[in-house]
XYZ file of C-alpha atoms in Angstrom:
656
model
C -38.432 -4.598 -12.327
C -37.324 -2.436 -15.207
C -35.386 -5.244 -16.937
C -36.265 -6.069 -20.538
C -34.959 -8.472 -23.141
C -34.082 -6.679 -26.404
C -33.301 -8.804 -29.459
C -31.659 -8.038 -32.785
C -30.827 -9.997 -35.935
C -27.694 -9.535 -38.026
C -26.846 -11.244 -41.321
C -23.354 -12.780 -41.368
C -21.805 -13.057 -44.853
C -21.212 -16.560 -46.156
C -17.717 -17.827 -45.397
C -17.150 -15.524 -42.402
C -15.107 -17.150 -39.638
C -15.366 -14.454 -36.991
C -17.868 -11.754 -36.031
C -17.843 -8.970 -33.448
C -20.767 -7.989 -31.242
C -20.822 -4.270 -30.387
C -23.276 -2.679 -27.951
C -23.138 1.096 -27.960
C -24.808 3.841 -25.928
C -25.250 6.867 -28.170
C -25.829 9.597 -25.573
C -24.274 10.653 -22.263
C -27.407 10.681 -20.074
C -28.248 7.862 -17.696
C -26.795 4.374 -17.552
C -27.777 0.851 -18.459
C -26.671 -2.546 -17.215
C -26.436 -6.010 -18.761
C -27.486 -9.138 -16.933
C -26.791 -11.615 -19.747
C -25.885 -11.724 -23.444
C -26.523 -14.709 -25.713
C -25.977 -15.277 -29.440
C -27.641 -18.007 -31.511
C -27.243 -19.069 -35.111
C -30.431 -19.065 -37.204
C -32.304 -20.884 -38.494
C -30.191 -23.800 -37.230
C -28.942 -23.020 -33.684
C -26.452 -25.894 -33.973
C -24.744 -24.382 -36.991
C -22.700 -21.925 -34.967
C -21.688 -20.999 -31.445
C -20.507 -17.798 -29.793
C -18.699 -16.834 -26.636
C -17.172 -13.528 -25.453
C -13.494 -13.112 -26.273
C -11.467 -12.689 -23.121
C -7.755 -12.908 -22.437
C -6.093 -15.011 -19.780
C -2.536 -15.973 -18.921
C -1.239 -19.479 -19.493
C -1.229 -20.876 -15.952
C -1.485 -24.600 -16.709
C 1.756 -25.397 -14.848
C 1.127 -23.002 -11.981
C 0.323 -24.380 -8.530
C -2.055 -23.294 -5.776
C -0.780 -20.926 -3.085
C -1.299 -21.970 0.513
C -2.814 -19.023 2.442
C -0.515 -17.343 4.957
C -1.853 -17.963 8.436
C -0.283 -16.701 11.675
C 3.508 -16.534 11.812
C 4.991 -18.912 14.360
C 6.822 -17.127 17.165
C 10.582 -17.504 16.966
C 10.506 -18.872 13.423
C 12.653 -17.555 10.587
C 9.647 -15.475 9.450
C 9.364 -13.708 12.800
C 11.048 -10.318 12.310
C 9.510 -8.690 15.379
C 13.051 -8.383 16.810
C 13.428 -5.326 14.554
C 10.896 -3.364 16.612
C 12.494 -3.226 20.039
C 10.440 -2.388 23.130
C 6.926 -0.941 23.431
C 6.123 2.061 21.270
C 6.783 5.252 23.175
C 9.544 3.889 25.397
C 12.027 6.201 23.632
C 9.874 9.223 24.398
C 7.566 11.207 22.111
C 8.219 11.728 18.406
C 9.495 15.233 17.652
C 10.794 17.243 14.695
C 14.426 18.331 14.756
C 16.515 19.620 11.857
C 13.844 18.638 9.365
C 13.623 15.004 10.514
C 11.461 12.917 12.818
C 13.301 11.893 15.941
C 12.643 10.599 19.432
C 12.842 12.822 22.469
C 16.329 11.632 23.422
C 17.700 12.332 19.946
C 17.667 9.089 17.944
C 16.220 9.216 14.432
C 12.608 7.984 14.161
C 11.793 6.149 10.897
C 8.622 4.167 10.280
C 7.788 1.271 7.975
C 4.039 0.966 8.124
C 0.684 -0.085 6.754
C -2.586 1.801 6.565
C -5.927 0.399 7.677
C -8.768 0.445 5.155
C -12.116 1.251 6.806
C -13.488 -0.365 8.941
C -10.384 -2.401 9.898
C -9.659 -0.212 12.932
C -12.738 -1.668 14.635
C -12.047 -5.410 14.705
C -13.305 -7.588 17.526
C -10.779 -8.484 20.223
C -9.681 -11.829 18.782
C -9.116 -10.527 15.270
C -7.450 -7.340 16.521
C -4.962 -9.381 18.548
C -4.245 -11.591 15.521
C -3.661 -8.517 13.342
C -1.282 -6.984 15.887
C 0.694 -10.211 16.069
C 0.893 -10.579 12.275
C 2.070 -7.002 11.758
C 4.678 -7.145 14.507
C 6.160 -10.376 13.164
C 6.248 -8.849 9.668
C 8.513 -6.046 10.949
C 5.889 -3.282 10.745
C 6.508 -0.490 13.288
C 3.699 1.933 12.370
C -0.017 1.679 11.613
C -1.748 4.631 9.995
C -5.392 4.931 11.031
C -7.682 6.984 8.799
C -11.334 6.999 7.777
C -12.459 6.598 11.375
C -15.370 8.836 10.397
C -16.540 6.669 7.467
C -20.183 5.609 7.780
C -19.604 1.853 7.751
C -22.309 0.806 10.218
C -22.719 0.044 13.926
C -19.482 -0.939 15.683
C -17.591 -0.163 12.465
C -17.402 3.625 12.585
C -16.179 5.977 15.278
C -19.272 8.146 14.687
C -22.577 6.856 16.034
C -24.758 5.907 13.049
C -27.960 5.977 15.101
C -27.913 9.767 15.553
C -29.159 12.539 13.311
C -25.846 14.322 13.729
C -22.184 13.243 13.609
C -21.213 14.584 17.033
C -21.350 11.394 19.112
C -19.095 8.331 19.238
C -20.124 4.704 18.857
C -19.154 3.317 22.283
C -18.402 -0.211 21.051
C -16.321 1.037 18.115
C -14.334 3.319 20.429
C -13.633 0.406 22.779
C -12.422 -1.689 19.839
C -10.167 1.131 18.671
C -8.758 1.465 22.189
C -7.936 -2.243 22.322
C -6.272 -2.259 18.906
C -4.188 0.811 19.758
C -3.085 -0.650 23.083
C -2.105 -3.926 21.416
C -0.096 -2.190 18.700
C 1.765 -0.034 21.199
C 2.609 -3.026 23.393
C 4.340 -4.707 20.422
C 6.451 -1.698 19.438
C 4.138 -0.350 16.731
C 3.557 3.406 16.633
C 0.346 5.039 15.418
C -0.415 7.808 12.946
C -3.868 9.384 13.065
C -5.945 11.090 10.355
C -8.732 13.294 11.708
C -10.969 14.034 8.706
C -11.562 11.573 5.900
C -15.036 10.386 4.854
C -17.484 12.030 7.257
C -21.002 12.498 5.855
C -22.673 15.371 7.676
C -26.283 14.892 8.803
C -29.315 17.178 9.172
C -28.730 18.119 12.823
C -25.073 19.081 12.291
C -26.063 22.550 11.153
C -23.941 22.409 8.000
C -25.268 24.372 5.042
C -26.453 22.129 2.198
C -24.985 19.062 3.924
C -26.480 16.702 1.365
C -24.596 18.331 -1.506
C -21.035 18.331 -0.171
C -18.435 15.657 -0.721
C -16.956 13.027 1.564
C -15.360 14.478 4.652
C -16.845 17.861 3.783
C -14.910 18.025 0.521
C -13.763 21.475 -0.645
C -16.611 22.969 1.412
C -14.713 22.114 4.603
C -12.229 24.922 3.836
C -14.817 27.698 3.604
C -17.611 26.660 5.983
C -16.614 27.546 9.572
C -19.280 25.177 10.918
C -17.516 22.171 9.366
C -14.188 23.237 10.862
C -15.880 23.696 14.238
C -17.385 20.181 14.115
C -14.111 18.565 13.040
C -12.194 20.229 15.879
C -14.916 19.223 18.334
C -14.573 15.592 17.266
C -10.784 15.860 17.378
C -10.905 17.178 20.939
C -13.280 14.415 22.050
C -10.997 11.759 20.563
C -7.628 13.212 21.533
C -8.687 13.871 25.122
C -10.266 10.422 25.470
C -8.287 8.241 27.885
C -7.671 4.709 26.633
C -8.595 2.473 29.592
C -5.922 -0.057 28.567
C -2.977 2.336 28.154
C -4.250 4.817 30.778
C -3.245 7.635 28.408
C -5.129 10.105 26.233
C -4.204 10.175 22.556
C -2.821 13.704 22.894
C -0.405 12.574 25.605
C 0.591 9.252 24.073
C 4.279 9.088 23.038
C 3.378 6.257 20.647
C 1.547 8.757 18.420
C 4.030 9.407 15.597
C 2.076 12.180 13.862
C -1.424 13.577 13.232
C -2.768 14.432 9.766
C -5.624 16.914 9.539
C -7.304 15.688 6.336
C -7.084 12.853 3.839
C -7.577 13.628 0.111
C -9.797 16.643 0.918
C -8.784 19.835 -0.849
C -10.051 22.875 -2.704
C -7.769 21.675 -5.492
C -10.206 18.812 -6.066
C -12.311 21.429 -7.843
C -9.851 21.132 -10.733
C -11.327 17.800 -11.766
C -14.824 18.457 -10.421
C -14.509 16.123 -7.457
C -16.747 17.394 -4.640
C -17.848 20.593 -6.363
C -19.025 23.424 -4.137
C -22.782 23.867 -3.658
C -24.141 27.418 -4.064
C -23.890 28.422 -0.383
C -20.209 27.445 -0.190
C -19.422 28.986 -3.579
C -20.586 32.285 -2.130
C -18.367 31.748 0.924
C -15.350 31.190 -1.332
C -16.184 34.323 -3.310
C -16.150 36.305 -0.064
C -12.678 34.913 0.657
C -11.612 36.125 -2.777
C -12.984 39.577 -2.056
C -10.960 39.744 1.161
C -7.834 38.864 -0.829
C -8.700 41.355 -3.588
C -8.600 38.600 -6.136
C -10.602 35.891 -7.847
C -11.163 32.247 -6.928
C -8.330 30.157 -8.289
C -5.249 28.218 -7.307
C -3.499 31.058 -5.504
C -6.592 31.715 -3.428
C -7.017 27.999 -2.713
C -3.424 27.866 -1.519
C -3.979 30.829 0.791
C -7.235 29.445 2.219
C -5.856 25.936 2.780
C -2.642 27.208 4.344
C -4.571 29.493 6.697
C -6.859 26.703 7.824
C -3.956 24.281 8.335
C -2.182 26.815 10.532
C -5.395 27.575 12.422
C -6.330 23.941 13.061
C -2.782 22.996 14.073
C -2.805 25.825 16.607
C -6.136 24.583 17.951
C -4.690 21.092 18.446
C -1.661 22.524 20.226
C -3.999 24.394 22.563
C -5.535 21.014 23.451
C -2.101 19.790 24.526
C -1.213 17.752 21.432
C 2.529 17.057 21.327
C 2.857 14.941 18.176
C 3.939 16.513 14.843
C 1.027 17.737 12.701
C 0.607 17.468 8.912
C -1.995 19.248 6.793
C -3.656 17.420 3.886
C -2.457 13.977 2.806
C -3.159 13.761 -0.909
C -1.853 12.454 -4.215
C -2.200 15.933 -5.800
C 0.934 17.503 -7.278
C 0.067 21.131 -8.119
C 2.799 23.500 -6.925
C 0.287 25.686 -5.084
C -1.153 22.661 -3.305
C 2.338 21.539 -2.291
C 2.981 25.029 -0.907
C -0.195 24.838 1.200
C 0.950 21.490 2.634
C 4.178 23.185 3.758
C 2.435 26.151 5.371
C 3.732 27.787 8.514
C 2.404 26.046 11.606
C 2.486 22.565 10.057
C 5.336 20.246 11.040
C 5.668 17.667 8.244
C 4.551 16.665 4.752
C 2.234 13.638 4.595
C 2.216 12.560 0.953
C 0.466 9.844 -1.044
C 2.344 8.113 -3.865
C 0.162 6.129 -6.246
C 2.113 4.818 -9.219
C 0.170 4.536 -12.482
C 1.433 2.496 -15.418
C 1.449 4.480 -18.696
C -1.610 3.566 -20.782
C 0.501 2.158 -23.606
C 2.833 0.150 -21.381
C 3.270 -3.534 -22.194
C 1.133 -5.309 -19.566
C 3.882 -7.888 -19.170
C 6.244 -5.121 -18.031
C 3.791 -3.198 -15.848
C 5.953 -2.316 -12.872
C 7.399 0.783 -11.218
C 10.785 -0.856 -11.834
C 10.393 0.200 -15.483
C 9.627 3.902 -15.293
C 10.704 7.047 -17.079
C 12.436 9.495 -14.709
C 9.546 11.970 -14.919
C 7.076 9.316 -13.663
C 9.241 7.659 -11.032
C 8.445 7.535 -7.332
C 11.600 9.559 -6.704
C 10.465 12.360 -9.012
C 6.944 12.375 -7.560
C 8.257 12.630 -4.004
C 10.661 15.470 -4.769
C 7.797 17.607 -6.074
C 6.487 17.982 -2.511
C 9.512 17.541 -0.220
C 10.901 20.437 1.789
C 14.322 20.611 3.431
C 12.945 22.164 6.602
C 10.507 19.408 7.594
C 10.100 15.621 7.609
C 8.614 13.809 4.623
C 6.359 10.805 5.186
C 4.444 8.790 2.608
C 1.170 8.100 4.395
C -0.191 5.880 1.624
C 1.647 4.197 -1.208
C 0.763 1.523 -3.772
C 0.446 0.782 -7.460
C -2.762 1.592 -9.284
C -3.564 -1.887 -10.531
C -6.310 -1.292 -13.113
C -9.035 -1.930 -10.522
C -8.020 -5.527 -9.821
C -6.589 -7.230 -6.752
C -2.963 -6.323 -7.487
C -0.338 -6.794 -10.171
C 1.765 -9.938 -10.623
C 4.830 -7.682 -10.766
C 3.999 -5.563 -7.721
C 6.089 -7.799 -5.483
C 9.199 -6.175 -6.970
C 7.672 -2.729 -6.484
C 7.217 -3.405 -2.769
C 10.975 -3.823 -2.479
C 11.599 -0.849 -4.757
C 9.560 1.329 -2.391
C 11.606 0.241 0.620
C 14.819 0.760 -1.350
C 13.885 4.283 -2.473
C 12.754 5.209 1.041
C 16.296 4.393 2.186
C 18.055 6.074 -0.740
C 15.907 9.216 -0.512
C 15.933 9.161 3.301
C 12.160 9.388 3.800
C 10.976 9.498 7.395
C 8.175 6.988 6.835
C 6.707 4.762 4.136
C 3.194 3.388 4.667
C 1.820 0.714 2.334
C -1.859 0.655 1.445
C -3.517 -1.202 3.066
C -4.947 -3.813 5.424
C -8.632 -4.681 5.013
C -10.996 -6.815 7.113
C -10.900 -9.403 4.303
C -9.516 -11.863 3.619
C -9.555 -12.973 7.255
C -6.826 -15.505 6.518
C -4.107 -13.568 4.731
C -3.616 -14.588 1.108
C -6.826 -16.626 1.006
C -8.035 -14.941 -2.165
C -8.571 -11.606 -3.920
C -10.769 -9.250 -1.912
C -14.418 -9.602 -2.869
C -14.221 -13.300 -3.789
C -13.583 -15.291 -0.612
C -17.191 -15.555 0.551
C -19.329 -14.462 3.482
C -19.436 -10.678 3.817
C -16.532 -10.301 1.417
C -18.431 -9.018 -1.606
C -16.616 -5.749 -2.445
C -13.716 -5.923 -4.889
C -11.114 -3.577 -3.406
C -7.740 -3.315 -5.179
C -4.283 -2.982 -3.648
C -5.124 -4.779 -0.397
C -1.912 -6.011 1.178
C -3.387 -8.973 3.065
C -5.066 -10.085 -0.174
C -1.750 -10.236 -2.064
C 0.292 -13.348 -1.179
C 3.363 -12.303 -3.163
C 3.704 -9.113 -1.089
C 2.902 -10.880 2.186
C 5.845 -13.170 1.453
C 8.304 -10.269 1.006
C 7.195 -8.175 3.999
C 10.034 -9.375 6.295
C 12.663 -8.503 3.666
C 11.131 -5.099 2.927
C 11.051 -4.355 6.661
C 14.651 -5.505 7.057
C 15.730 -3.308 4.148
C 13.884 -0.243 5.446
C 14.945 -0.574 9.087
C 18.549 -1.603 8.379
C 19.321 0.067 5.061
C 20.729 3.352 6.346
C 23.915 2.802 4.312
C 21.864 3.371 1.139
C 20.933 6.968 2.006
C 22.097 9.309 -0.712
C 23.907 12.481 0.405
C 21.911 15.615 -0.341
C 22.437 16.817 -3.895
C 24.278 13.688 -5.048
C 23.172 11.441 -7.851
C 23.247 7.681 -7.959
C 26.847 6.479 -7.801
C 26.344 2.851 -8.771
C 27.420 1.800 -12.256
C 26.324 -1.125 -14.355
C 28.646 -4.090 -14.535
C 28.886 -6.982 -16.931
C 27.340 -10.361 -16.295
C 28.743 -12.270 -13.339
C 31.074 -9.493 -12.124
C 30.970 -8.102 -8.594
C 28.647 -5.118 -8.305
C 29.936 -1.986 -6.662
C 26.669 -1.040 -4.935
C 22.922 -1.493 -4.720
C 21.185 -0.085 -7.750
C 17.926 0.309 -9.601
C 18.114 -0.097 -13.382
C 14.822 1.328 -14.743
C 15.825 0.783 -18.371
C 15.791 -3.000 -17.876
C 13.458 -3.268 -14.895
C 15.981 -4.569 -12.378
C 16.664 -3.934 -8.725
C 19.738 -5.155 -6.874
C 20.133 -4.557 -3.167
C 23.424 -5.274 -1.419
C 23.349 -4.246 2.243
C 24.888 -6.050 5.234
C 21.502 -7.426 6.358
C 19.470 -7.809 3.125
C 20.607 -8.780 -0.367
C 18.277 -9.408 -3.280
C 17.631 -9.432 -7.010
C 14.209 -8.442 -8.332
C 12.590 -7.860 -11.700
C 13.508 -8.996 -15.195
C 16.882 -10.421 -14.211
C 17.020 -13.738 -16.093
C 19.996 -12.669 -18.247
C 22.134 -11.684 -15.284
C 23.804 -13.082 -12.186
C 23.555 -10.876 -9.124
C 26.933 -11.172 -7.452
C 26.434 -9.535 -4.061
C 28.619 -9.309 -0.982
C 27.487 -12.542 0.669
C 25.349 -14.292 -1.953
C 25.134 -14.826 -5.690
C 21.592 -15.025 -7.084
C 20.593 -16.414 -10.484
C 16.984 -16.653 -11.693
C 15.894 -18.674 -14.732
C 12.412 -17.173 -15.051
C 12.019 -14.022 -17.091
C 10.646 -12.260 -13.993
C 11.276 -13.125 -10.376
C 12.383 -12.005 -6.942
C 14.885 -13.733 -4.659
C 15.766 -12.102 -1.346
C 18.099 -13.120 1.468
C 17.929 -11.410 4.874
C 19.468 -12.036 8.229
C 16.791 -13.325 10.598
C 18.838 -12.074 13.541
C 20.377 -8.738 14.491
C 23.721 -9.816 12.988
C 24.660 -9.113 9.344
C 24.332 -11.883 6.774
C 28.055 -12.641 6.946
C 27.826 -13.549 10.656
C 24.182 -14.464 11.202
C 23.296 -17.922 12.493
C 19.961 -17.812 10.654
C 19.026 -16.521 7.200
C 15.646 -16.218 5.513
C 15.533 -16.910 1.769
C 12.361 -16.021 -0.142
C 11.637 -16.601 -3.835
C 8.547 -15.396 -5.713
C 7.593 -15.198 -9.387
C 4.215 -14.169 -10.797
C 0.965 -14.790 -8.916
C -2.675 -14.315 -9.879
C -6.136 -15.624 -8.889
C -7.614 -18.717 -10.488
C -9.587 -18.113 -13.723
C -8.793 -14.424 -13.898
C -9.895 -12.921 -17.221
C -9.131 -9.645 -18.990
C -11.248 -7.940 -21.630
C -8.268 -7.972 -23.999
C -4.556 -8.660 -24.122
C -3.720 -5.091 -23.035
C -5.130 -5.917 -19.593
C -6.734 -2.529 -19.168
C -10.092 -3.831 -17.923
C -10.824 -7.018 -15.989
C -13.568 -9.289 -17.306
C -13.487 -11.454 -14.180
C -11.559 -10.891 -10.923
C -10.940 -14.609 -10.567
C -11.405 -16.567 -7.385
C -9.431 -18.527 -4.765
C -6.995 -20.126 -4.668
C -4.197 -17.913 -5.892
C -1.895 -19.588 -8.391
C 1.863 -19.143 -8.477
C 4.299 -19.531 -11.313
C 7.056 -22.046 -10.487
C 10.304 -20.154 -9.904
C 13.622 -21.761 -10.753
C 16.547 -20.060 -9.102
C 19.843 -20.692 -7.308
C 21.420 -18.991 -4.340
C 25.134 -19.314 -3.698
C 25.889 -18.666 -0.022
C 29.460 -17.425 0.357
C 29.948 -18.923 3.765
C 32.382 -21.336 5.363
C 31.584 -23.682 8.219
C 28.572 -25.978 8.340
C 25.217 -24.833 6.962
C 21.852 -26.564 6.952
C 18.745 -25.631 4.969
C 15.032 -26.179 5.561
C 11.946 -25.563 3.475
C 9.374 -23.604 5.456
C 5.621 -23.762 5.701
C 3.746 -20.442 5.321
C 3.752 -20.098 9.129
C 7.549 -20.301 9.248
C 7.490 -23.797 10.735
C 10.077 -26.106 9.182
C 8.554 -28.441 6.608
C 11.695 -30.519 6.244
C 15.417 -30.363 5.367
C 16.626 -29.609 1.858
C 19.958 -30.311 0.251
C 22.749 -27.774 0.274
C 25.548 -28.547 -2.157
C 28.988 -27.661 -0.794
C 31.164 -26.448 -3.624
C 34.592 -28.020 -4.053
C 36.300 -24.713 -4.748
C 35.397 -23.518 -1.221
C 33.206 -20.738 -2.583
C 30.399 -21.770 -0.263
C 27.100 -23.632 -0.488
C 24.608 -23.791 -3.366
C 20.868 -23.814 -2.645
C 18.723 -24.816 -5.616
C 15.227 -23.541 -4.908
C 12.479 -26.090 -5.422
C 9.677 -24.533 -7.494
C 7.197 -26.950 -5.846
C 8.190 -26.183 -2.239
C 5.314 -25.777 0.298
C 5.796 -22.023 0.535
C 7.974 -19.199 -0.745
C 10.521 -19.479 2.070
C 13.664 -21.361 3.088
C 15.712 -21.129 6.265
C 19.513 -21.374 6.374
C 21.052 -22.279 9.740
C 24.743 -22.024 10.596
C 26.147 -24.347 13.267
């Protein structure tokens, strides 16, 4: 209903070889949609043909990616040994000297993932599989937000059958309990966000509930009823005793921190997001009158800081022991940053979303190639404070609305590297979604069944990043030597081709990252003109872009380890992915499974004596078969030539 079939005729001059079809909407009211467009030559339909111009990469020689199923226990891909005992066995997480630490004094640092709603409410079998996959990938924190999103029965903490938002869905709560207990048992801490996407209902008693934004939006800072409801829900959740752990959330030492709100701020009024309805505008004006001023950024800062302090105090009165953050947001205004650091709050929970400049060459679209003023380091320093911990509660690239970026695999490692250099307390990658069920099966929204929503930046829908998770975890957990002393700049200097490098370094001018730590050594980015000569390995990559990483798969450093994991990845994208034009600003088609991977040609020189053996690995970590290691006559070590047609991205090196 409502669809019609408009037609138009256009005369094409004789001799023309190309014509453009333009469809234009000449006013700003309403919208229209297209179901189909066809063009025919007249009067002879066979005299010409037409098809939309779209751009695609040349992937003729690329091969299909095998989805990444469960990781085999004890395999070279199993990095769960990095996590230690159950979460909480070192005591609760506290704040001391501006850092997160455990009760007995050791530093607490967290490499994590966030859950995209409704992933916190998986059934038992899938929850157990997720816990196992995360633990074996070296993840030691899961950030749980959007529990209040209205995603249906058994998929939201709030009961969707009620006319208010004050009751819990019993089945969803039981699923959350089971997931939390499983994570804690495997050494994975939890971070909790209290207010995210709640949609208030008629019986909540909220003024003009139908006009306010997600989670209450800016209205939540001026309407005392919204604050009252949020604290009521927080109390009911935090005092709830998990029947599997026998502990309430507020008493659980595995709770790393609590964040009050996610992307909800009065500062959203700057860009019109979640504008205030009339009743709440009047409430804000009254706040301005109390402050003898006018509504604006200074007032917003004052109001947000006061509420953060007030809500944190309310949580403390409930017996909450974990550190508390205010609003987790990507915003960067100085007044907003000041509100996040208000008295009464314990840490900064930031969100770093890297955006490629609009004019950036799409074949160089990576955070590795970034001007200083747009770098992740610069963005983080805008909100850091010396007197409190700094955690990045969500982090990813903004990938033009598509599944990911072929170059984002290098950015995953860059994030872990910068977290070490800048000494962040936590780095949490966005995000794990309920699809694809089998990791790496296809871009989200294309793998069938219920998977119909195209969600970008989903970690388990990005096989190139799945492959590098163990190395990123190894770098984050064991890269303390990279931490930069306060006030010091980068000390590493560039060296000529083939010469020994003095230190790990990021070269943003050429889009290169070299990491040289005792446990993880790698080369990533546009490195084809260079040889990475690192402490224990030399890495050379023939492709223009690629990543090769070597990590110890044991607690010993690479020089002494009996088992090494080698991973090599080039570009990856879905089958038949199309862009509107060569600038790759808008996708014409998201593609479909399977993912395709560019063959990577690279060599790894292992500077080791003794006897070494090498095996190609299946995606599970199981050995697919032995591969040849060439022992060099000059006693420099062994040369591994990586097979671009290997069954997965991984190889295992074993020392006798």
